[in-house]
Short mmCIF file of C-alpha atoms in Angstrom, two decimals:
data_model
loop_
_atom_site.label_atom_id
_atom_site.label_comp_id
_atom_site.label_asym_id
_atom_site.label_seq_id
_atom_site.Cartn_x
_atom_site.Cartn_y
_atom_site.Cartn_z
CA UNK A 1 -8.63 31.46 11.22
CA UNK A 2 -8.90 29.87 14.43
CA UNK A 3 -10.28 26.70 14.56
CA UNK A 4 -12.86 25.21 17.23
CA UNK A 5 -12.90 21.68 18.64
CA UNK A 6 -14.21 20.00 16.10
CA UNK A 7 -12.07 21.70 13.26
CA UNK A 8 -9.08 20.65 15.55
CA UNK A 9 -10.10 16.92 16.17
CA UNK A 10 -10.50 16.98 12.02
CA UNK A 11 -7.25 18.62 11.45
CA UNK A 12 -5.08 16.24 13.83
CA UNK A 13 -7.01 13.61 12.53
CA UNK A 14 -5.90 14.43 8.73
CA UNK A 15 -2.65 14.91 9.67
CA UNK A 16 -2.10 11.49 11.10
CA UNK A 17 -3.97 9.96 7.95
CA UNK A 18 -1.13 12.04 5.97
CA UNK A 19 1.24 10.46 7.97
CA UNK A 20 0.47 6.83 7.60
CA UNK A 21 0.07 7.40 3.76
CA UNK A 22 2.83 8.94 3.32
CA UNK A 23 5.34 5.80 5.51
CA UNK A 24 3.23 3.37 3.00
CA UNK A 25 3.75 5.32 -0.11
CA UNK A 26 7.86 5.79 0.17
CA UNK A 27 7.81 2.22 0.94
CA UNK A 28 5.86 1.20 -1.74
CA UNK A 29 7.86 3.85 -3.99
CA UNK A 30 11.01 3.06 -3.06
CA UNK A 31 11.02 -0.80 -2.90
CA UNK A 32 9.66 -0.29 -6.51
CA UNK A 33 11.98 2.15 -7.91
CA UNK A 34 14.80 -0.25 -6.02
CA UNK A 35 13.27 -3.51 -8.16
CA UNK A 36 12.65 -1.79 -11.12
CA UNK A 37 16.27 -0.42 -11.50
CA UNK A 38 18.73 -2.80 -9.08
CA UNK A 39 21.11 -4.51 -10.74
CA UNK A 40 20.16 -7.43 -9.06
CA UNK A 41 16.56 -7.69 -10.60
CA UNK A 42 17.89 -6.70 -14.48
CA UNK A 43 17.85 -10.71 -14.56
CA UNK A 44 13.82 -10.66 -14.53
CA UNK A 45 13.44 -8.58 -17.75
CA UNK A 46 15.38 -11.31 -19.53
CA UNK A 47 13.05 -13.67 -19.22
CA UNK A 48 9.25 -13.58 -20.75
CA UNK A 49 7.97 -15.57 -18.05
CA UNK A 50 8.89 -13.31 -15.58
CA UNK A 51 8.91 -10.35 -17.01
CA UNK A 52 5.28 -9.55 -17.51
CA UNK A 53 4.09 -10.65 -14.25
CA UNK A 54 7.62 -8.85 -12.37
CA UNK A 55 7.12 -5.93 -14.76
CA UNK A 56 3.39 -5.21 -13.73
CA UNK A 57 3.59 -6.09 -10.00
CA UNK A 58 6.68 -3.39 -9.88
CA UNK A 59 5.04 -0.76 -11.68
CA UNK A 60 1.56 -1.40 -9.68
CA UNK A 61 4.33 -0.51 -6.80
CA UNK A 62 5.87 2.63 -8.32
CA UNK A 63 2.71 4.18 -9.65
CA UNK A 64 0.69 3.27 -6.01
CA UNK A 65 3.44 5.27 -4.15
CA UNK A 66 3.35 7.98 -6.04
CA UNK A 67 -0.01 8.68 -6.43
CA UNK A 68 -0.29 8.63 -2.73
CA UNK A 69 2.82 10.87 -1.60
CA UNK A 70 0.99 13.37 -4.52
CA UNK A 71 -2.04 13.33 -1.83
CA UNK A 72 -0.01 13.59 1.04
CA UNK A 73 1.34 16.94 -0.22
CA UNK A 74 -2.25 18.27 -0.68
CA UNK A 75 -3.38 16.71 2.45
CA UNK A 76 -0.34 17.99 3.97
CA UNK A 77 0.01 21.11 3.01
CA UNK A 78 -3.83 22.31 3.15
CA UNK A 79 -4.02 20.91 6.37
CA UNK A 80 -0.88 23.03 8.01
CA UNK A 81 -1.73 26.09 6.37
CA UNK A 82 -5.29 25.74 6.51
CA UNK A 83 -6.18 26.42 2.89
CA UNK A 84 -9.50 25.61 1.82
CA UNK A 85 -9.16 25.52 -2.06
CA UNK A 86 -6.42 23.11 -2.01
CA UNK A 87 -8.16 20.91 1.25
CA UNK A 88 -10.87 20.68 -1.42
CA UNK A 89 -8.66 19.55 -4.19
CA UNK A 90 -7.30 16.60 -1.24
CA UNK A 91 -11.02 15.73 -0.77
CA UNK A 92 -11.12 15.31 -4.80
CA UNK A 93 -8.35 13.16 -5.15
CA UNK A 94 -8.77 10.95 -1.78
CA UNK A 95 -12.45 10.53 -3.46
CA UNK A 96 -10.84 9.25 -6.94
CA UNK A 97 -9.04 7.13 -5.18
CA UNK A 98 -11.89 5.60 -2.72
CA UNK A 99 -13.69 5.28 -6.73
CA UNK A 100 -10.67 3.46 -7.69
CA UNK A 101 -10.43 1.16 -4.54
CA UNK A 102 -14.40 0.00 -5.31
CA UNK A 103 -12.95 -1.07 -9.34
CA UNK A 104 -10.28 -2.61 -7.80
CA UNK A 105 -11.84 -4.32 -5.20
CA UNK A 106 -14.65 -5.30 -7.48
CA UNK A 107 -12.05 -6.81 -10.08
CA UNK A 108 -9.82 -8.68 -7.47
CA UNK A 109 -13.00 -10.42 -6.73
CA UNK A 110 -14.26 -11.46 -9.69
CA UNK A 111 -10.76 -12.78 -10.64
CA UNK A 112 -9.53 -13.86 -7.95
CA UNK A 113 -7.41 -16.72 -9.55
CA UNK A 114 -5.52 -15.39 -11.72
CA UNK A 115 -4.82 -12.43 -9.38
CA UNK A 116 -3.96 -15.01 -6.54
CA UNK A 117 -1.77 -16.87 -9.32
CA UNK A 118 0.23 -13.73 -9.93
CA UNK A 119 0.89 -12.09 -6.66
CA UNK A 120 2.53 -15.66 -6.10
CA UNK A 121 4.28 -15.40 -9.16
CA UNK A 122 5.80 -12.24 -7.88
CA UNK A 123 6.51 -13.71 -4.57
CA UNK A 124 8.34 -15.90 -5.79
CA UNK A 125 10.15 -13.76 -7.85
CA UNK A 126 11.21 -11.72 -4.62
CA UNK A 127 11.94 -14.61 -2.96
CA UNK A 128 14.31 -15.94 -5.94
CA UNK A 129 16.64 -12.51 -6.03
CA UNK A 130 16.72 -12.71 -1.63
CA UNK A 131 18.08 -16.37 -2.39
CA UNK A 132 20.89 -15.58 -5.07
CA UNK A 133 21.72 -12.10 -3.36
CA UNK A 134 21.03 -11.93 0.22
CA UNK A 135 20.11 -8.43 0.29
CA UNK A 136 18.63 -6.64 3.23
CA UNK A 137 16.23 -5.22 1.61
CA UNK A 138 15.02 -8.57 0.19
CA UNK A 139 15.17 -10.00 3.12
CA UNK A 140 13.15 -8.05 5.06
CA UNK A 141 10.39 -8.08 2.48
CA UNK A 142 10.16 -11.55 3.07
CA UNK A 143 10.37 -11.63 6.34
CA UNK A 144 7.32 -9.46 6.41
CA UNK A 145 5.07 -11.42 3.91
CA UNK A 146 6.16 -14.85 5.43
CA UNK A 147 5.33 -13.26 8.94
CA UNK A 148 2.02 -11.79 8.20
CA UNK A 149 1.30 -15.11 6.25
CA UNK A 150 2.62 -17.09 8.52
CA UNK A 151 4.33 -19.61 5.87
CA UNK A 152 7.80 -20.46 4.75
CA UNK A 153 9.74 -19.55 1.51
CA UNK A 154 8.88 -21.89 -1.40
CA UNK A 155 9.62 -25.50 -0.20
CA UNK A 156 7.56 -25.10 3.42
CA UNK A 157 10.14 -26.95 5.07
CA UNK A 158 12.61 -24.35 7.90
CA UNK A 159 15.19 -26.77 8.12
CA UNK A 160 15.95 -26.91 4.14
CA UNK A 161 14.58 -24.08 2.86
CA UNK A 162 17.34 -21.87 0.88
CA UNK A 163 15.69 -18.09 2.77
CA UNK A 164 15.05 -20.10 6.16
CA UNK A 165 16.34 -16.85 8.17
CA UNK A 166 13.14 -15.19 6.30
CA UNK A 167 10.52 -17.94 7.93
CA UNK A 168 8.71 -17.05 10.87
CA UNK A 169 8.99 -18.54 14.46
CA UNK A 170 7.38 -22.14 14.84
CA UNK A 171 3.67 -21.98 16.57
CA UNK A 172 3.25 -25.19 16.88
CA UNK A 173 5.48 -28.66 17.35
CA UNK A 174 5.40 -30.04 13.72
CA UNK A 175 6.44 -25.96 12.44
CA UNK A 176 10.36 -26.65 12.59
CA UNK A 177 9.91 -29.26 10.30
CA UNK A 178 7.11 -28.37 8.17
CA UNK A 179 5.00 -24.97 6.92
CA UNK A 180 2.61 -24.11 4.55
CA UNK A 181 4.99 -22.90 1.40
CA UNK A 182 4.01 -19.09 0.58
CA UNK A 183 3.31 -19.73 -3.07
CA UNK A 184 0.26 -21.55 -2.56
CA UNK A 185 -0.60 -20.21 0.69
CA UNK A 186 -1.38 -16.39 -1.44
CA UNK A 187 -3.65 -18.29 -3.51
CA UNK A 188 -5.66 -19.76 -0.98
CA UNK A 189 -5.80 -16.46 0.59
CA UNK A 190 -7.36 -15.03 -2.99
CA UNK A 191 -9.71 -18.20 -3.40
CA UNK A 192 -10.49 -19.44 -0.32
CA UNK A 193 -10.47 -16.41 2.06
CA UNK A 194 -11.93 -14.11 -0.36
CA UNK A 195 -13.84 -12.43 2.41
CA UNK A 196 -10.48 -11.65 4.26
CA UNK A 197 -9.11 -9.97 1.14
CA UNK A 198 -12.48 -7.85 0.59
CA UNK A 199 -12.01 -7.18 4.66
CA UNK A 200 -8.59 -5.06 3.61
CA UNK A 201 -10.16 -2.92 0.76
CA UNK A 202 -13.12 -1.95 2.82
CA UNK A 203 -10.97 -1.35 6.07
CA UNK A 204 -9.32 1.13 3.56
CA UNK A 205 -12.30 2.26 1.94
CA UNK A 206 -13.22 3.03 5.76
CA UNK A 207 -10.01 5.12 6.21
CA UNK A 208 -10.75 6.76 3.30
CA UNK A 209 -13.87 7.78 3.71
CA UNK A 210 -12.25 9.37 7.22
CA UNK A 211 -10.35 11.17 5.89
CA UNK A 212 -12.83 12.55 3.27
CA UNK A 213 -15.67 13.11 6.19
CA UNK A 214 -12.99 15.33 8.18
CA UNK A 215 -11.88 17.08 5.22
CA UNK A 216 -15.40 18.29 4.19
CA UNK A 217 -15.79 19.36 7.41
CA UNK A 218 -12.62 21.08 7.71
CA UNK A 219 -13.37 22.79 4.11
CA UNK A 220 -16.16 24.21 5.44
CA UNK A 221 -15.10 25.18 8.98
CA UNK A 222 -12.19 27.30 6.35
CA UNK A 223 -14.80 28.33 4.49
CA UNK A 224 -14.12 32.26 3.54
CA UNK A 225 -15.88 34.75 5.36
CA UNK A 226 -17.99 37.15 3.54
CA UNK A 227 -16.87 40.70 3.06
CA UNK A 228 -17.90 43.28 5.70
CA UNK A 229 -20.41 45.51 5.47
CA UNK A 230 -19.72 49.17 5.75
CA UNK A 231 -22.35 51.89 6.58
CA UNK A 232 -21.99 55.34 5.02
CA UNK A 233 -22.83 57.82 7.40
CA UNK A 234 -24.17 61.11 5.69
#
């Protein structure tokens, strides 16, 4: 049915929200499927003390990505065909998930520590394969983190540091020479900025809640007609 200008501002609006989860989701997906089953990271489940901590952080990875490509193809596919039963099932799913982000969020909080303590541990344990194999992949996970956290591998120090072409570009004078090391730079960010971390879950839960508004109002913009009335002439 055709849409007006509203359905159409909610319908482009989906479809970009569809987009951007579904870039995150194969990256989260595939950088955990290529972790989980690389040759490179079979070293990991050797050991107990990395194990556990590698273990959960890349399954946290695999089941993340798919859960959200399995929303993309609702969102995706209810949105393109306009189909109202399974745009409803979307707004279902995108609502578990908002649920899911308030537990989560609620949890990081109140444990911040130990959460802080083992994203590092699986920093490190990212940055320890990019060191002994120098893959691309790797390396441009690092590259990322270190960017967005502006800090350098595990020793701080450019010059020295065995992933220095992973550190970002010095800001200041004294940055050649010394950074904040990552390690303990992810654990300030869970203790000491815990206002910055509860920033990124509700800038999601904001998106989410986008995308649910616009879907409801989609849903019922698709919502079926009722049958025609016919007069019987006698």
């Amino acid at each position: 049915m055709a849409l007006d200008g509203c359905g159409l501002l909610c319908k482009y609006t989906l479809l970009m929200f569809n987009l951007i989860f579904a870039l995150v989701g194969f990256v989260f997906l595939g950088l955990g499927l290529w972790l989980r089953f690389s040759d490179g990271t079979r070293v990991f489940y050797e050991f107990d003390d990395f194990s556990s901590t590698f273990n959960m952080a890349v399954t946290v990875l695999i089941i993340t990505g798919l859960v959200m490509l399995i929303v993309v193809v609702f969102g995706v596919y209810s949105t393109c065909n306009e189909k109202r039963c399974t745009l409803l099932t979307f707004s279902a799913l995108v609502t578990i998930l908002a649920g899911a982000l308030v537990v989560f969020g609620v949890i990081a909080n109140s444990r911040k520590q130990e959460i802080g303590f083992r994203i590092a541990d699986f920093y490190y344990s990212i940055y320890s394969l990019c060191v002994a194999n120098s893959h691309p992949v790797l390396a441009v996970t690092l590259t990322f983190i270190q960017k967005l956290l502006h800090c350098c591998g595990a020793t701080g120090i450019p010059s020295l540091d065995f992933a220095k072409e992973t550190c970002p570009d010095p800001d200041s004078f004294s940055d050649p020479f010394t950074m904040d090391a990552c390690p303990g730079v992810i654990v300030d960010v869970f203790i000491n900025k815990a206002p910055l971390v509860m920033g990124l879950f509700v800038g999601t839960g904001v998106i989410l809640l986008l995308a649910l508004i616009c879907s409801s109002i989609l849903a019922k913009k698709l919502k079926t007609p009722s049958s025609p009335q016919y007069i019987i002439l006698t």
